[in-house]
Coordinates of C-alpha atoms in Angstrom, one line a residue:
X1 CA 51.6 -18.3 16.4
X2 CA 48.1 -17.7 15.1
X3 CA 45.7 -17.9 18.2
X4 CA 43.1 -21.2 18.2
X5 CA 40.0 -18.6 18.8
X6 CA 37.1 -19.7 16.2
X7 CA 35.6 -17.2 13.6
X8 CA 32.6 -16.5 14.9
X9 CA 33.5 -15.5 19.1
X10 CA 32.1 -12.9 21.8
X11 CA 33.5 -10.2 20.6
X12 CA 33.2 -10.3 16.4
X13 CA 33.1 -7.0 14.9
X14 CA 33.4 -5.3 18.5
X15 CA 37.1 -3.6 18.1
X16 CA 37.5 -2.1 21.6
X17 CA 35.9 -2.5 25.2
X18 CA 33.4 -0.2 24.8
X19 CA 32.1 -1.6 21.8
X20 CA 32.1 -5.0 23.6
X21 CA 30.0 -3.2 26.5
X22 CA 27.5 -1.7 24.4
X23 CA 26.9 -5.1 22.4
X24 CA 26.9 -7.5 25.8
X25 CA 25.2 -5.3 28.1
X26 CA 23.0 -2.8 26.4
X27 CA 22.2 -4.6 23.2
X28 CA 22.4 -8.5 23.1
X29 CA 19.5 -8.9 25.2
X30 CA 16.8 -6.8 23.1
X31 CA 14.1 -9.0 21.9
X32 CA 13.9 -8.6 17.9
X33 CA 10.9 -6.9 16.4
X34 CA 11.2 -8.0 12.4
X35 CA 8.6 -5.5 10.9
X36 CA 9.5 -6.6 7.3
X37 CA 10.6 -10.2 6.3
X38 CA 9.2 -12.3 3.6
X39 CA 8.4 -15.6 5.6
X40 CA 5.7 -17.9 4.7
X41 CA 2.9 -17.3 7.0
X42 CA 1.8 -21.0 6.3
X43 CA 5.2 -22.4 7.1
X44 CA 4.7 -20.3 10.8
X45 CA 1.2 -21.0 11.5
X46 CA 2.0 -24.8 11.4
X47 CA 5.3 -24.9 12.7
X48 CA 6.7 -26.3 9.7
X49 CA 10.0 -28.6 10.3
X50 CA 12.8 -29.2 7.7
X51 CA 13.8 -32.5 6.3
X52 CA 17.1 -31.1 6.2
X53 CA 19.6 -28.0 6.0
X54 CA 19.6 -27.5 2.4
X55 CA 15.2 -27.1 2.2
X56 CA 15.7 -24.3 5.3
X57 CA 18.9 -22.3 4.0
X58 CA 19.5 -22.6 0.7
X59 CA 15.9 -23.3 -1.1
X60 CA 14.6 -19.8 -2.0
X61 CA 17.5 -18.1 -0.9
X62 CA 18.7 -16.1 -4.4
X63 CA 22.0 -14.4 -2.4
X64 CA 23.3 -17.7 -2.4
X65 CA 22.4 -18.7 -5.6
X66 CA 24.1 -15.5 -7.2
X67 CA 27.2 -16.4 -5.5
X68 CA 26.9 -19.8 -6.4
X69 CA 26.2 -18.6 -10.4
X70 CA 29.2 -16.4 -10.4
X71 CA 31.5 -19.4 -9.7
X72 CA 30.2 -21.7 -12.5
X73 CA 28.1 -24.1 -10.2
X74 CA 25.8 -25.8 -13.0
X75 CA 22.0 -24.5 -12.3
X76 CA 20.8 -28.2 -11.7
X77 CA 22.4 -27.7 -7.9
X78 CA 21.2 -23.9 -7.2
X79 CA 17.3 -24.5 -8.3
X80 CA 17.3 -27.6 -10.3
X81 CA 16.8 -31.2 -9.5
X82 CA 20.1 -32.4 -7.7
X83 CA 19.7 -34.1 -4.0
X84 CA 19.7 -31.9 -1.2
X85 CA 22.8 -33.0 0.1
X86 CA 24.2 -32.9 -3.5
X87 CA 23.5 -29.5 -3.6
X88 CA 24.5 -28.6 0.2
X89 CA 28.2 -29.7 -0.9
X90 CA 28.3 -27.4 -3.7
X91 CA 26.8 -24.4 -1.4
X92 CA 29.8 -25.3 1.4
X93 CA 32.7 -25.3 -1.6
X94 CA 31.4 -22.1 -2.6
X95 CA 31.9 -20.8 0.9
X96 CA 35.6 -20.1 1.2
X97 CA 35.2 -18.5 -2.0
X98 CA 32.7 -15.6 -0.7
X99 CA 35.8 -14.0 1.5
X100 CA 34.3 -10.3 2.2
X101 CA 30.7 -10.8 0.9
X102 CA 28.2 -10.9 3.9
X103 CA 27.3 -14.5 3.0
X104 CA 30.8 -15.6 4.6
X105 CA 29.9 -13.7 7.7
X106 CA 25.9 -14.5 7.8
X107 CA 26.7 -18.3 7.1
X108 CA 29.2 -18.7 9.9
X109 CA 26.9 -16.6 11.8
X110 CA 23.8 -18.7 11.5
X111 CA 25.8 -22.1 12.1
X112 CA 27.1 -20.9 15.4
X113 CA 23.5 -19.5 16.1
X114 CA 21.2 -22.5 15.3
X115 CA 23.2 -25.2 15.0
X116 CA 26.9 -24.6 17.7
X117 CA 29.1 -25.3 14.7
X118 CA 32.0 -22.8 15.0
X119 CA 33.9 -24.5 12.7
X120 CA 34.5 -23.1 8.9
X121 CA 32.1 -24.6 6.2
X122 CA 33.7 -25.6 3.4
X123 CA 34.2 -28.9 1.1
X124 CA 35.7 -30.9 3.5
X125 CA 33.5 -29.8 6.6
X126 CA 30.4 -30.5 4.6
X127 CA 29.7 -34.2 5.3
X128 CA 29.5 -33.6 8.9
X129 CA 27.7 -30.2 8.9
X130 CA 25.1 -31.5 7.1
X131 CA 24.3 -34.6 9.1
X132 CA 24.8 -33.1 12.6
X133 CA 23.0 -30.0 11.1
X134 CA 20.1 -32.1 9.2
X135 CA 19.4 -34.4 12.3
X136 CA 18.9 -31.2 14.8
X137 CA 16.2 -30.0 12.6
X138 CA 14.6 -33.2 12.6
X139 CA 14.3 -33.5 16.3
X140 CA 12.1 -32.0 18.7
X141 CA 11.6 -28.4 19.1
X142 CA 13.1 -27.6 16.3
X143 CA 10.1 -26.1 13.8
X144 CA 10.2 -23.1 12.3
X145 CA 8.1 -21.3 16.1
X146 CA 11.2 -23.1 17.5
X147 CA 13.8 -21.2 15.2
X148 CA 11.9 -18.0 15.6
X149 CA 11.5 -18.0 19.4
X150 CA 15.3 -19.4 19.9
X151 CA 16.6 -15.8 18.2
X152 CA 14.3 -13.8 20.9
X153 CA 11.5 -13.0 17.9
X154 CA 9.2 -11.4 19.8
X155 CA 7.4 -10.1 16.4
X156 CA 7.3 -10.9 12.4
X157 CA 5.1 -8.7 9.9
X158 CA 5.2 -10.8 6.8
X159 CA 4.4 -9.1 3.2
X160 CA 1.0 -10.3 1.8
X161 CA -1.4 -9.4 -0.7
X162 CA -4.5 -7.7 -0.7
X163 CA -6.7 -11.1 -1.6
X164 CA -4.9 -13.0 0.9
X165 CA -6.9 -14.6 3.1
X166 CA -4.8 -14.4 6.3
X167 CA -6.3 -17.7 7.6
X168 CA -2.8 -18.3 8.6
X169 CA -2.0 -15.4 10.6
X170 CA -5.5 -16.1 12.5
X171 CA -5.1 -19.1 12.9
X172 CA -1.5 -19.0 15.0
X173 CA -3.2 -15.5 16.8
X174 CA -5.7 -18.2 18.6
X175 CA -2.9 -21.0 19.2
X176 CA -0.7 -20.1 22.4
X177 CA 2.3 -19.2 20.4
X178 CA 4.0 -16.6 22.2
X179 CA 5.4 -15.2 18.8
X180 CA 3.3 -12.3 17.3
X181 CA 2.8 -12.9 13.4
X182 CA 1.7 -9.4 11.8
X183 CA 0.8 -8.7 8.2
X184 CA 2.1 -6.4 5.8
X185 CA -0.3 -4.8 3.2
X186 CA 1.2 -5.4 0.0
X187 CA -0.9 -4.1 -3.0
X188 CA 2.0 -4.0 -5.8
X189 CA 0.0 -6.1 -8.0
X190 CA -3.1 -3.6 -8.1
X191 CA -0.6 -0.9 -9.6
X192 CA 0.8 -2.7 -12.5
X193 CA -2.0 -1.6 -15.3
X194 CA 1.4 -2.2 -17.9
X195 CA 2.0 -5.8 -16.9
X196 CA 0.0 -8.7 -18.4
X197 CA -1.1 -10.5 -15.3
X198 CA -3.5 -7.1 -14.4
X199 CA -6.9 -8.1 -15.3
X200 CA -6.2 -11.2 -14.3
X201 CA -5.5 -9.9 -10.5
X202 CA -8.8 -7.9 -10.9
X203 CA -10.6 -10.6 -11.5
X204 CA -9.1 -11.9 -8.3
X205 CA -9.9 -9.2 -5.9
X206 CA -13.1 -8.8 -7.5
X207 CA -13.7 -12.6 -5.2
X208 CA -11.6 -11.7 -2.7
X209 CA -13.6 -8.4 -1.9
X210 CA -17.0 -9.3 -3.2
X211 CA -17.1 -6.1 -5.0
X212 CA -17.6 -5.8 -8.8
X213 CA -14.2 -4.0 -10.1
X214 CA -15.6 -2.3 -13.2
X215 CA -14.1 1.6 -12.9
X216 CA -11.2 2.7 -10.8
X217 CA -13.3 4.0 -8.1
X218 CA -14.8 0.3 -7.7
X219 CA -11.0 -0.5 -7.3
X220 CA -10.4 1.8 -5.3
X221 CA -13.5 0.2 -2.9
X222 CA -12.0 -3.0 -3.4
X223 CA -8.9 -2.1 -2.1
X224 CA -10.7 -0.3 0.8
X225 CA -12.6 -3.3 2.1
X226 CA -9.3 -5.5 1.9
X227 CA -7.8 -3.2 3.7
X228 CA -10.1 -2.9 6.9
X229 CA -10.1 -6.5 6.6
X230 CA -6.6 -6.5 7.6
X231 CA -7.0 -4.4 10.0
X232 CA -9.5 -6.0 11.6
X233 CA -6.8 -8.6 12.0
X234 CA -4.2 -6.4 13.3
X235 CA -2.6 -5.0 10.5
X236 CA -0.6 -1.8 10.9
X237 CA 1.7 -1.6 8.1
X238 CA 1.6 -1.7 4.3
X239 CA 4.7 -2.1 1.9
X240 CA 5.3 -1.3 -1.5
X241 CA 8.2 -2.2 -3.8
X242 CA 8.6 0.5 -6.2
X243 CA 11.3 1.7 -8.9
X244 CA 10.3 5.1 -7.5
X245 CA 7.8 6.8 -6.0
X246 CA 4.7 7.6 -8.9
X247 CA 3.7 11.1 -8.8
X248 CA 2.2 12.6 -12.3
X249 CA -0.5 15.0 -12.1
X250 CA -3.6 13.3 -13.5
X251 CA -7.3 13.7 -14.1
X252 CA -10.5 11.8 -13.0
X253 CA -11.3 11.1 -16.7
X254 CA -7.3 9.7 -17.8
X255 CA -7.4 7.9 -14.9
X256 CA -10.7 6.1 -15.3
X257 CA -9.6 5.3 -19.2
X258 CA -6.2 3.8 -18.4
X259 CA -8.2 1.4 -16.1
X260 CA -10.6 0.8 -18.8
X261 CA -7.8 0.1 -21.2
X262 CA -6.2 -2.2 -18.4
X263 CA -9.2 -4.3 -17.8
X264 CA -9.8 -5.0 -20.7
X265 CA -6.7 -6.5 -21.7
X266 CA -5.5 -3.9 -24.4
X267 CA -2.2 -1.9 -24.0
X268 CA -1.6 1.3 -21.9
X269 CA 1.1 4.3 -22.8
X270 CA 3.8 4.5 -20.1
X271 CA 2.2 8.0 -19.6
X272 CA -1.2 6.9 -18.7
X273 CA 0.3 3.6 -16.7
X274 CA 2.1 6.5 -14.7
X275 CA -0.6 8.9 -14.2
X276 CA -3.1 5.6 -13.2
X277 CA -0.1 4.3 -10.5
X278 CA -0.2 7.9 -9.6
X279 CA -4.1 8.6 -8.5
X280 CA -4.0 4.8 -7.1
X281 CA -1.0 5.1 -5.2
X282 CA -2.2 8.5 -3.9
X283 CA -5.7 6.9 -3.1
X284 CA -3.8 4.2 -1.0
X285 CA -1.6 6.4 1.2
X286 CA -5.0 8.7 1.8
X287 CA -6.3 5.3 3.2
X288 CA -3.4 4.1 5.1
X289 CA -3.2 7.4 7.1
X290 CA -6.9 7.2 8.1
X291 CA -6.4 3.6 9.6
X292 CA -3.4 5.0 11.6
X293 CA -0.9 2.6 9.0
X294 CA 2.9 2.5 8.7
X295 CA 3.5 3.3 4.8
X296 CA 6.7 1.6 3.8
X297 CA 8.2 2.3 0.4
X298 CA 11.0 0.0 -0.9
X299 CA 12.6 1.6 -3.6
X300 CA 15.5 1.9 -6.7
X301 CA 15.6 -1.9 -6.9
X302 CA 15.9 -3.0 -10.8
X303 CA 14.3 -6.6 -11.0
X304 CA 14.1 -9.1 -13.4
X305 CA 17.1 -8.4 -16.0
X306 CA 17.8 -11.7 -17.5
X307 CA 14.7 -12.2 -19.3
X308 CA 16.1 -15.7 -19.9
X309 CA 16.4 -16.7 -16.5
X310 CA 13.5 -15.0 -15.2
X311 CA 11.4 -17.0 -18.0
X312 CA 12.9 -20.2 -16.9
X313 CA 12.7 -19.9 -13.0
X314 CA 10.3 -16.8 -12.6
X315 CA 10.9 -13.9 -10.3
X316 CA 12.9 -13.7 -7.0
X317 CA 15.1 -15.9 -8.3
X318 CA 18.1 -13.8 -8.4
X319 CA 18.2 -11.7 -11.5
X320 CA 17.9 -8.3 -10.1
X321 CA 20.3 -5.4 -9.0
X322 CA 20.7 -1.7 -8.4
X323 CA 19.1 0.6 -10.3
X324 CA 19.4 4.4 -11.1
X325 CA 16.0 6.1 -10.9
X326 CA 15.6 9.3 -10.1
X327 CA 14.3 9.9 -6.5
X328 CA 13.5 13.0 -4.6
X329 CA 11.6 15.1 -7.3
X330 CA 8.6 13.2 -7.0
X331 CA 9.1 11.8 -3.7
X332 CA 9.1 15.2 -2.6
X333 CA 6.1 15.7 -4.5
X334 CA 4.0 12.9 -2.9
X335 CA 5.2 13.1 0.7
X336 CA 3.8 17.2 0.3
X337 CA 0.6 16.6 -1.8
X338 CA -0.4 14.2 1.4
X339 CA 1.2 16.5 4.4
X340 CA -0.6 19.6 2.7
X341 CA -4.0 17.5 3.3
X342 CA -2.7 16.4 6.7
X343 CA -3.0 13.0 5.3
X344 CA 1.0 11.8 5.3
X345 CA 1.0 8.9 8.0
X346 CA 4.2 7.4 10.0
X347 CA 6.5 6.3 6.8
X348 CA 9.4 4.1 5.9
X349 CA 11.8 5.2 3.1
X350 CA 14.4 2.4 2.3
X351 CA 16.4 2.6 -0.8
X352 CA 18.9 -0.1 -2.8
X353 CA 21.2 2.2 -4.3
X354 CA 23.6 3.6 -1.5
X355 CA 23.9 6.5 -4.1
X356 CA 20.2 8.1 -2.4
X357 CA 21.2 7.8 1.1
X358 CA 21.3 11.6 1.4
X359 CA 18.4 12.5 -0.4
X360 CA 16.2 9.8 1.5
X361 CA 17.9 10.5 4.9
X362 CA 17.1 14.5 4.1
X363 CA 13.9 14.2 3.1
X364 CA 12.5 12.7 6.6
X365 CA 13.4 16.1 7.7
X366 CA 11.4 17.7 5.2
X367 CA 8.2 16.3 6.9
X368 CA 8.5 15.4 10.3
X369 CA 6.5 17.7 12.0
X370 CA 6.7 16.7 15.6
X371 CA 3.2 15.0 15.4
X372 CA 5.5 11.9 16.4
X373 CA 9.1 10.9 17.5
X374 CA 10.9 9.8 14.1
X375 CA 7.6 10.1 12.2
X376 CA 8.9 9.7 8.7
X377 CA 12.2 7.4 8.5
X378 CA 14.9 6.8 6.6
X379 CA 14.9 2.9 6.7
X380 CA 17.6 0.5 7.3
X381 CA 20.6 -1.0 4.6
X382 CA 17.7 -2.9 2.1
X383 CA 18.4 -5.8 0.3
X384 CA 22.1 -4.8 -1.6
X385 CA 23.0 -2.3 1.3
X386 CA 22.3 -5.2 4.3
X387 CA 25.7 -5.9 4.6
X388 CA 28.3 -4.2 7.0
X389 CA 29.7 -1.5 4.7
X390 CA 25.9 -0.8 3.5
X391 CA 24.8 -0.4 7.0
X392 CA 27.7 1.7 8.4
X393 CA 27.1 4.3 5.0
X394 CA 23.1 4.3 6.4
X395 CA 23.7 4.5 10.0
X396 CA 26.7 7.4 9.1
X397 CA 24.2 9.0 6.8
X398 CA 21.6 9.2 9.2
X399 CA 23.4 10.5 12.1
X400 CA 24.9 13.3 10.3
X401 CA 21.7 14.3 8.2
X402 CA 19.2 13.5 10.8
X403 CA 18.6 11.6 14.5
X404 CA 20.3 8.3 15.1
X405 CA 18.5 7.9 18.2
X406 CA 15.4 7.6 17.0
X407 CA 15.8 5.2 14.1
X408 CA 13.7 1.8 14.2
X409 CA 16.4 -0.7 13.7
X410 CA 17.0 -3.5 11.8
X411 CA 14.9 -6.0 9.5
X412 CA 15.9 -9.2 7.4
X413 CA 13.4 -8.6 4.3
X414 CA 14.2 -12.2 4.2
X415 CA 12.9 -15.6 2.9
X416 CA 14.8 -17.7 5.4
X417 CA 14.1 -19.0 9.1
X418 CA 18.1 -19.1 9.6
X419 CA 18.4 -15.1 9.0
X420 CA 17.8 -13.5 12.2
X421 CA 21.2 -13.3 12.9
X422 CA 21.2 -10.6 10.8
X423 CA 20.1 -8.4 13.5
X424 CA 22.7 -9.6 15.7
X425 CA 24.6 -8.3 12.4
X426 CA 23.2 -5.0 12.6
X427 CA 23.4 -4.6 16.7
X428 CA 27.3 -5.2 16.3
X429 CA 27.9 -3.1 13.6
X430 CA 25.9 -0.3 15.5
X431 CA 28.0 -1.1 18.5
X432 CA 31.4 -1.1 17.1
X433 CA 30.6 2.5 15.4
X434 CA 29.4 4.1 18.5
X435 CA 32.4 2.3 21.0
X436 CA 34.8 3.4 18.6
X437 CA 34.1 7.0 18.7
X438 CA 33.8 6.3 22.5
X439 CA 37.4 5.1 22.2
X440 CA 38.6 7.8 20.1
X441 CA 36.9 10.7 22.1
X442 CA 34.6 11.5 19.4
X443 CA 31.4 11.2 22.4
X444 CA 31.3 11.0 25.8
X445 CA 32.1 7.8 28.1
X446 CA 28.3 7.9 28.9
X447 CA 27.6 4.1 28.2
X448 CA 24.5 3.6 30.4
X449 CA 22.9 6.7 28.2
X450 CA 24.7 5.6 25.0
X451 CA 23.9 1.8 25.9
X452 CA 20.2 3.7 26.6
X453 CA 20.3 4.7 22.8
X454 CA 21.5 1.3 21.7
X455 CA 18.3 -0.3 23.0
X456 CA 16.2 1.8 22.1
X457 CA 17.3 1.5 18.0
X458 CA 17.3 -2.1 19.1
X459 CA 14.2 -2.8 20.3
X460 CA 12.0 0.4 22.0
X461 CA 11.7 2.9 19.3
X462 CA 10.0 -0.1 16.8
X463 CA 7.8 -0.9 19.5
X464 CA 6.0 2.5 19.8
X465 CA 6.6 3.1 16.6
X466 CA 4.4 0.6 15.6
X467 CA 2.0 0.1 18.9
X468 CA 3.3 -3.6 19.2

């Protein structure tokens, strides 16, 4: 007789009573400190409310439209023009058919969350999922401060741009939200001398900083006045997504003539694009350090491969994948050029290809230098590697290559209000790995220390980590 329990129960994932201790009494509780997600500020700063489920969970999110691609669903109801609820059936008939991708266990996940549906989603469920689901958004209390605050979001740092002018993130730090909305120094765009769109963005932080940008140490003020700008509005991190890290030696004068030949519109060699991201992206960590930043580098990610697709619907729309790029040489390189100046500053190393989980988790050993408690880190499963068997490979790598216990946790690197379950995710995955050596003997039955441990990954280490 198969037992009436619903999917989504007390104890999913945890696979022994020690696992179930360490997830209910250690860490369930921990409030969630999200220091990289990719929510609108606008959205938070006015407390946005959905018309229904489809515009919250399924707009903007390119995990579901993948999956929803790979099974034939016609375009018009992933991005295209069909009704919401149109395009909320075709989402929950695609469901059953994601069996062991993490969108079967994040969707059930976020239902029982949000919403108290326990029940599966699927064709038949659909009708009144979406109704039930559609009209709790659309009643009080239920805007996006709403969503954030009912998942214990005690912090988000959200990824913006140099020329943004964080009206929203000063604008909900004088409401009396109790959720803290930090920024996330994003300068990508300032980099990309080969892509077509540079001058332009010159042109745009030339207005944004006041400062003519007519050489590449005018950039480099440019930059440098955005960036005390955001920290005079309580930044303390920047992010960068990068194929790898850039780290060419260079000279004053090829630098300075790749940025002529950028602003100016006319083409520059892949050697002199390198050597340009190279001085910038060394000029930028230099900077970060003497503010006292995070550096976070997201890296190995290969975007935009369907140059069909992406023409169509633009980027971040679900044409990217795992790439291959060599790593550690010139990671290596950079991390030492800036520790041989004293200049290296608390860092983040993710990666999307579980293939460089040694060499990243290795190389925060290479430079921590007991300045500070888990000063350079070997981030948490990104994007690809977010799902239960990506986080298990991380938190196994880590633990065997460097400290567990001091690791900063999880993060959604997400476009949706409906993901903080994810950490839940992450919290019972952690759980289950720990309880399960507890069970087999592998460590000690020391739960209040382990369960110690737990919250600290959790919730404590982030917080002085990042001086929340």
């Amino acid at each position: 007789m198969f037992s009436e329990k619903p999917f989504i129960h007390d104890h999913f994932l945890l696979e022994n009573k020690f696992a179930e201790a360490l997830y209910h009494d250690y860490a369930k509780g921990m409030p969630i400190l999200d220091y990289h997600c990719h929510l609108s500020p606008a959205d938070i700063a006015v407390n946005r409310t959905f018309n229904n489920i489809t515009e919250a969970w399924i707009h903007g999110d390119h995990y579901k439209w993948r999956a929803m691609r790979a099974l034939g669903i016609d375009e018009d109801y992933i991005t295209g023009n069909a009704a919401d609820r149109d395009k909320f059936q075709k989402w929950a008939e695609a469901v059953p058919f994601t069996i062991r991708n993490p969108l079967y266990h994040w969707t059930h996940l976020e239902l029982a969350r949000y919403f108290d549906r326990y029940e599966l989603l699927n064709g038949e469920s659909a009708e009144m999922i979406y109704h039930d689901t559609t009209e709790r958004l659309n009643s009080d209390n239920n805007g996006c401060l709403d969503l954030l605050e009912r998942m214990n979001v005690e912090v988000v740092c959200t990824t913006d741009d140099p020329v943004d002018s964080l009206e929203n993130h000063k604008n909900l730090a004088q409401s009396n939200s109790a959720l803290k909305m930090s920024m996330s120094f994003r300068p990508d765009r300032a980099l990309q001398i080969d892509q077509p769109h540079f001058a332009d963005y010159i042109e745009t932080l030339e207005t944004a900083s006041k400062i003519t940008v007519n050489s590449f140490d005018s950039l480099c003020e440019a930059l440098k006045a955005r960036m005390r700008y955001f920290d005079s509005n309580g930044c303390k991190l920047a992010d960068h997504g990068l194929n790898a890290i850039y780290c060419l030696p260079y000279s004053a004068a090829e630098v300075e003539a790749a940025f002529e030949l950028g602003r100016n519109r006319k083409s520059v060699s892949s050697t002199a694009s390198m050597k340009f991201k190279s001085a910038l992206l060394q000029f930028l960590a230099e900077a970060y350090n003497e503010l006292g930043w995070v550096q976070q580098f997201h890296l190995g990610a290969l975007r935009n491969n369907n140059s069909r697709m992406n023409a169509l619907l633009g980027a971040d729309t679900g044409w990217d994948s795992i790439g291959d790029f060599p790593q550690a040489e010139s990671l290596s390189r950079f991390l030492n050029l800036l520790d041989q100046k004293n200049q290296l500053t608390k860092t983040i190393l993710y990666n999307s290809n579980p293939g460089d989980n040694a060499i990243l988790a290795t190389m925060t050993g290479n430079f921590n230098d007991g300045s500070v408690r888990g000063k350079i880190q070997f981030g948490s499963g990104w994007w690809f590697l977010d799902q239960k068997d990506g986080m298990t490979q991380q938190l196994n790598t880590l633990s065997n290559m460097a400290l567990l216990s001091c690791f900063i946790g999880m993060i959604t690197d997400s476009r949706s209000f409906l993901s903080f379950p994810r950490h839940e995710y992450f919290r019972r995955v952690l759980c289950n790995i720990l309880g399960g050596e507890i069970s087999r003997g592998e460590l000690p039955q020391e739960i209040p220390w382990i369960g110690k441990i737990v919250q600290d990954i959790c919730y404590h280490n982030a917080k002085e980590y990042f001086n929340f």
